[in-house]
Amino acid sequence: MNPTLSISDAIVTEGDTGNTVLRFEVLASSFGSTGSTIADASVDYATSGGTATEGVDYQAASGTIQIPGGTTQVTIEVDVVGDTDVEPNETFTVTLSSPVNATISQDSATGTIRDDDSPSGASGLDDRPDNRTCIAPDRPTGNASVSVTDPYPSLPNFIQPTKILLEPGAGGRWFVLQKPGQIRTFATSSPSGVTDYMDLTDTRSINTDSEGGLLGMAFHPNYPATPEIFLSYTIQHSGPDMRSVLSRMVLDDVDNPGAGTVEQVILEVDQDFDNHNGGDIAFGPDGYLYFGLGDGGSGNDPRQRAQNTTRLLGSMLRIDVAGTGAGYNIPPDNPFAGNAQCGPGSNADDCPEIYAWGLRNPWRWSFDPDTGELWLADVGQGAREEVNLIELDGNYGWRCREGTLDTVNASDCGDGSGLIDPVTEYGRGDGRSITGGYVYRGTAIPELAGLYIFADYNSGTFWAAQPDGQGGYDNDELIDTSFQPTAFGVGPDGELYFVDIDDSNGLGRVRRIDPPGTPTPDTIPERLSDTGCVDPGDVTQPYSGLLPYDLNAPFWSDGADKDRYIGLPNGTTIDIDAEGDFEFPTGTVIVKNFRLGGRLIETRHLMRHPDGVWAGYTYEWNAAETEATRVRGGKVVDVGGQDWIYPSEGQCMQCHTGAAGFALGPEIAQLNKDIVYPSTGRLANQLETIEHIMMLSSALPGPVSTLDALSDPNDTSLPLPPRARAYLHTNCAQCHQPNAPTPSTMDLRYFTALNATNACDAPPLGVDLGVPNARLIAPGNSAASLVVNRMERRDVHGMPPIGSNLVDTFNVARIAAWIDGLSGCD
């Protein structure tokens, strides 16, 4: 069979004297069956000028490259001539032609000669751009049905709060669970501070990996007369590494438990992996204790737990703990009530504790106090997030169905009869991790009375499940926020509260759902020409008040070229945090233009509104490039035969995470490079220029020569390892770093040592995609590395999970080559 050839762009720094080699990579790919014979091939190549001059800036080159059968990559070398002239970066082209025993899919590539002759200490600009019009307006709330307030602004932050619940009885307190293992309390009215109530880490090895930790709490139905609370948490264990524990705490003092408190372990469940642990607990109106458990982790439920009722995983359990001490009884109407009790692992018979099953990861659920109905949010895998009404003896379909969609395991459930569909669901365009709430029974927002309120941890969107009049439900969006809600609670006023986690630091607060108040109208312009961010005389050009910038390692955007600008309000400055991320003031607008084949197709605005909340908006250019119009809700358009994704507002913020500082590109390591400033024609370092024109609140942490700088993944003159790490930092680390909104524990930031990334030689928490002995990064074996596998696909398992339809073929090959060259994780 014949290979398919493609050539990639390349970059090199010219040097001051002599010649520097610029290497173009030519990939030879084949798609035959295993064992197919791949023919020897060849292809001609030749250089041609662009802005670079042949014989002056580079040496003309042409010839034929031989590609032995089975070879996956060959290199074309072109000599670049060094000089000391201060000049813009220059380009030329290499073109492939006349293939023998091969076809060509990408026949030309651009070689960029990066100038390195900036005068020492020179600034690209003399003065700061005067930005009077490209400024973020008030954040629109006109379509919001609710607002979110901080009812306790004087209280300190909580550490990774996982649950909030109200203490029963007159004068009850708020109880907040923290993932590391602490319970903290405070008064519901005019609290003077927060009290440490209980710390499980004093005698227990709490396992907080991934989705583990202190996850659930419930008060005895007769509390405080019966001084007992019940807790759900995960611990370190051997074989497996994580175990879920359900305990009764017999309190010696309900106000301030002390050494006399006795723990009685009621039930233990082995977890296969450290995700999909569920862990919420609550007493139902029948007086029984309910315990929700996920399928044990990984992807596609590989150990088939959720449909196996001889295991406790993937199920809603119901047990009787009234007066039983460390034991429990089985409610007589449980589906398998006559069998022997189960746990912690495998069992011979169906488990009598099971009330319902077929769940993937029930993350927060509640009983409607008026009807007794059990509403449960089940986190999906890659396609659907779902809300279920849980019934006795119900099978909710996972691992055969995700929401209403069949999975690859659909045949495990036969024809699917008997499986219960969710009452409502949503796709990955709206969020990626549902957080269950409550049926609203408050009085402050009458229009929500009787509606189930829920949210998405990743997108920060809140909805009400609105009856559609035909027996089903529609998702009525209440408000789109930048919060990451982890759990809801009902306050003494009957109103809904929630706790969230700020994914930039892992801290969280208690917030309340309130009436919308006076709405802020949507003043985001419909036309790009009205935004104040373009040249009034030529909408294709930026407003003069914007600062251009470029990145060492650009983000992959389906092959689009981009130019970038910062709109910093006059009189404001930029802070730089300890990790080198730029922290922008309110009013800032980050502008990015996208071009395919030289044509403007999209402009995106990332704004930090006056209330401090970041939000994204996008504009679609017309074919004549005379105007761009705002896109609401996202869409996909055929642009020159390519499906181009215009993201929705929610999708924008799924990538622009708080953990990564929202504005992804502007950071020291990305901006530490020279660019040509169009208004002056000067080549200068961006950081030195930004400091010179007084845009920073304080001086840079050192001379730019001493500061971090990411390697350009396309600069083939640089070693491969830093180029590979730079690519992962740019394209993956916004979600894969500490406190980011993903259950993965990977930290793919470039400055994290490989052996500390939780990726090198690490088995996956999620699906192994059928890869034998899969590792996230398998040193010396890219074929077993899921980082590579996910990068080269665009299905529900592909990475990035949203915003891209095309695989970055060349950088997939580079990441694979880097992994193949690793001898270990040190």
Coordinates of N, CA, C and O in Angstrom, one line a residue, residues 9-15 22 24 48-59 78-93 109-117 674-676 683:
D9 N 4.7 23.2 8.9 CA 5.4 24.5 9.1 C 6.6 24.3 10.0 O 6.6 23.4 10.9
A10 N 7.6 25.2 9.9 CA 8.7 25.1 10.8 C 9.2 26.5 11.1 O 9.0 27.5 10.3
I11 N 9.9 26.7 12.2 CA 10.4 28.0 12.6 C 11.9 27.8 13.1 O 12.2 26.7 13.7
V12 N 12.7 28.7 12.9 CA 14.1 28.7 13.4 C 14.5 30.1 13.7 O 14.1 31.1 13.0
T13 N 15.4 30.3 14.7 CA 16.0 31.6 15.0 C 17.2 31.7 14.1 O 18.1 30.8 14.1
E14 N 17.4 32.9 13.4 CA 18.4 33.0 12.3 C 19.8 32.9 12.8 O 20.7 32.4 12.1
G15 N 20.2 33.5 14.0 CA 21.6 33.6 14.4 C 22.2 34.8 13.8 O 21.6 35.5 12.9
L22 N 17.1 24.9 9.1 CA 15.7 24.9 9.3 C 15.1 23.6 8.8 O 15.3 23.3 7.6
F24 N 12.1 20.9 8.1 CA 10.7 20.6 7.8 C 10.4 19.1 8.0 O 11.1 18.3 7.4
S48 N 10.6 28.3 -2.3 CA 10.2 29.5 -3.1 C 10.1 30.7 -2.1 O 9.7 30.4 -0.9
G49 N 10.3 31.9 -2.5 CA 10.4 33.0 -1.6 C 9.1 33.5 -1.2 O 8.0 33.3 -1.8
G50 N 9.1 34.1 0.0 CA 7.9 34.9 0.5 C 8.4 36.3 0.9 O 8.9 37.0 0.0
T51 N 8.4 36.6 2.2 CA 9.0 37.9 2.6 C 10.5 37.7 2.7 O 11.2 38.7 2.8
A52 N 11.0 36.5 2.8 CA 12.4 36.2 2.9 C 13.0 36.2 1.5 O 12.3 35.7 0.5
T53 N 14.2 36.6 1.3 CA 14.9 36.7 0.0 C 15.8 35.5 -0.2 O 16.7 35.3 0.6
E54 N 15.6 34.8 -1.3 CA 16.5 33.7 -1.6 C 17.9 34.1 -1.8 O 18.2 35.1 -2.5
G55 N 18.9 33.4 -1.2 CA 20.3 33.8 -1.4 C 20.7 34.8 -0.4 O 22.0 35.0 -0.2
V56 N 19.8 35.5 0.2 CA 20.1 36.5 1.2 C 19.7 36.0 2.6 O 20.5 36.1 3.6
D57 N 18.5 35.6 2.8 CA 18.0 35.2 4.0 C 18.0 33.7 4.2 O 18.0 33.1 5.3
Y58 N 18.0 33.0 3.1 CA 18.0 31.5 3.1 C 18.6 31.0 1.8 O 18.6 31.8 0.8
Q59 N 19.1 29.8 1.8 CA 19.7 29.2 0.6 C 18.6 28.3 -0.1 O 18.0 27.5 0.5
V78 N 16.9 23.1 5.2 CA 17.1 24.3 4.4 C 18.0 25.2 5.2 O 17.8 25.4 6.4
D79 N 19.1 25.7 4.6 CA 20.0 26.6 5.4 C 19.5 28.0 5.4 O 19.1 28.6 4.4
V80 N 19.5 28.6 6.6 CA 19.1 29.9 6.9 C 20.3 30.8 7.2 O 21.2 30.3 7.9
V81 N 20.4 31.9 6.6 CA 21.6 32.8 6.7 C 21.5 33.7 7.8 O 20.5 34.5 7.9
G82 N 22.4 33.7 8.7 CA 22.4 34.6 9.9 C 22.9 36.0 9.6 O 23.7 36.2 8.7
D83 N 22.3 37.0 10.3 CA 22.8 38.4 10.1 C 22.5 39.1 11.4 O 21.9 38.6 12.3
T84 N 22.9 40.4 11.5 CA 22.7 41.2 12.6 C 21.7 42.4 12.3 O 21.7 43.4 13.1
D85 N 21.0 42.3 11.3 CA 20.0 43.3 10.9 C 18.8 43.2 11.8 O 18.2 42.1 12.0
V86 N 18.3 44.3 12.2 CA 17.0 44.4 13.0 C 15.9 44.4 11.9 O 15.8 45.4 11.1
E87 N 15.1 43.4 11.9 CA 14.1 43.2 10.8 C 13.0 42.4 11.3 O 13.1 41.7 12.3
P88 N 11.8 42.4 10.6 CA 10.7 41.5 11.0 C 11.1 40.1 10.8 O 12.0 39.7 10.0
N89 N 10.3 39.2 11.4 CA 10.4 37.8 11.0 C 10.1 37.6 9.5 O 9.2 38.3 9.0
E90 N 10.7 36.7 8.8 CA 10.5 36.5 7.4 C 10.2 35.1 7.1 O 10.5 34.2 7.9
T91 N 9.5 34.9 5.9 CA 9.0 33.6 5.6 C 9.4 33.2 4.2 O 9.6 34.0 3.3
F92 N 9.4 31.9 3.9 CA 9.5 31.3 2.6 C 8.7 30.0 2.6 O 8.2 29.5 3.7
T93 N 8.5 29.3 1.5 CA 7.7 28.2 1.3 C 8.5 27.0 0.8 O 9.4 27.1 0.0
A109 N 4.4 24.1 3.0 CA 4.6 24.5 4.4 C 5.4 25.8 4.4 O 6.2 26.1 3.5
T110 N 5.2 26.6 5.5 CA 5.8 27.9 5.6 C 7.0 27.8 6.6 O 6.8 27.2 7.7
G111 N 8.1 28.2 6.1 CA 9.3 28.3 7.0 C 9.4 29.8 7.5 O 9.4 30.7 6.7
T112 N 9.5 29.9 8.8 CA 9.6 31.3 9.4 C 11.0 31.4 10.0 O 11.5 30.6 10.7
I113 N 11.7 32.5 9.5 CA 13.0 32.9 10.0 C 12.8 33.9 11.1 O 12.4 35.1 10.8
R114 N 13.0 33.5 12.4 CA 12.8 34.4 13.5 C 14.0 35.3 13.7 O 15.1 34.8 13.9
D115 N 13.8 36.6 13.7 CA 14.9 37.6 13.9 C 15.2 37.6 15.4 O 14.4 37.5 16.2
D116 N 16.5 37.8 15.6 CA 17.0 37.8 17.0 C 17.9 39.0 17.3 O 18.8 38.9 18.1
D117 N 17.7 40.1 16.5 CA 18.6 41.2 16.6 C 18.0 42.4 17.2 O 18.3 43.6 16.8
D674 N 10.3 38.1 21.4 CA 10.3 39.3 20.6 C 9.2 39.3 19.5 O 8.9 38.2 19.0
I675 N 8.5 40.4 19.3 CA 7.6 40.5 18.2 C 7.8 41.9 17.6 O 8.5 42.8 18.2
V676 N 7.3 42.0 16.4 CA 7.4 43.3 15.7 C 6.1 44.1 16.0 O 5.0 43.6 15.7
L683 N 11.2 45.6 16.5 CA 11.3 44.3 17.1 C 11.7 44.4 18.5 O 12.8 44.9 18.8

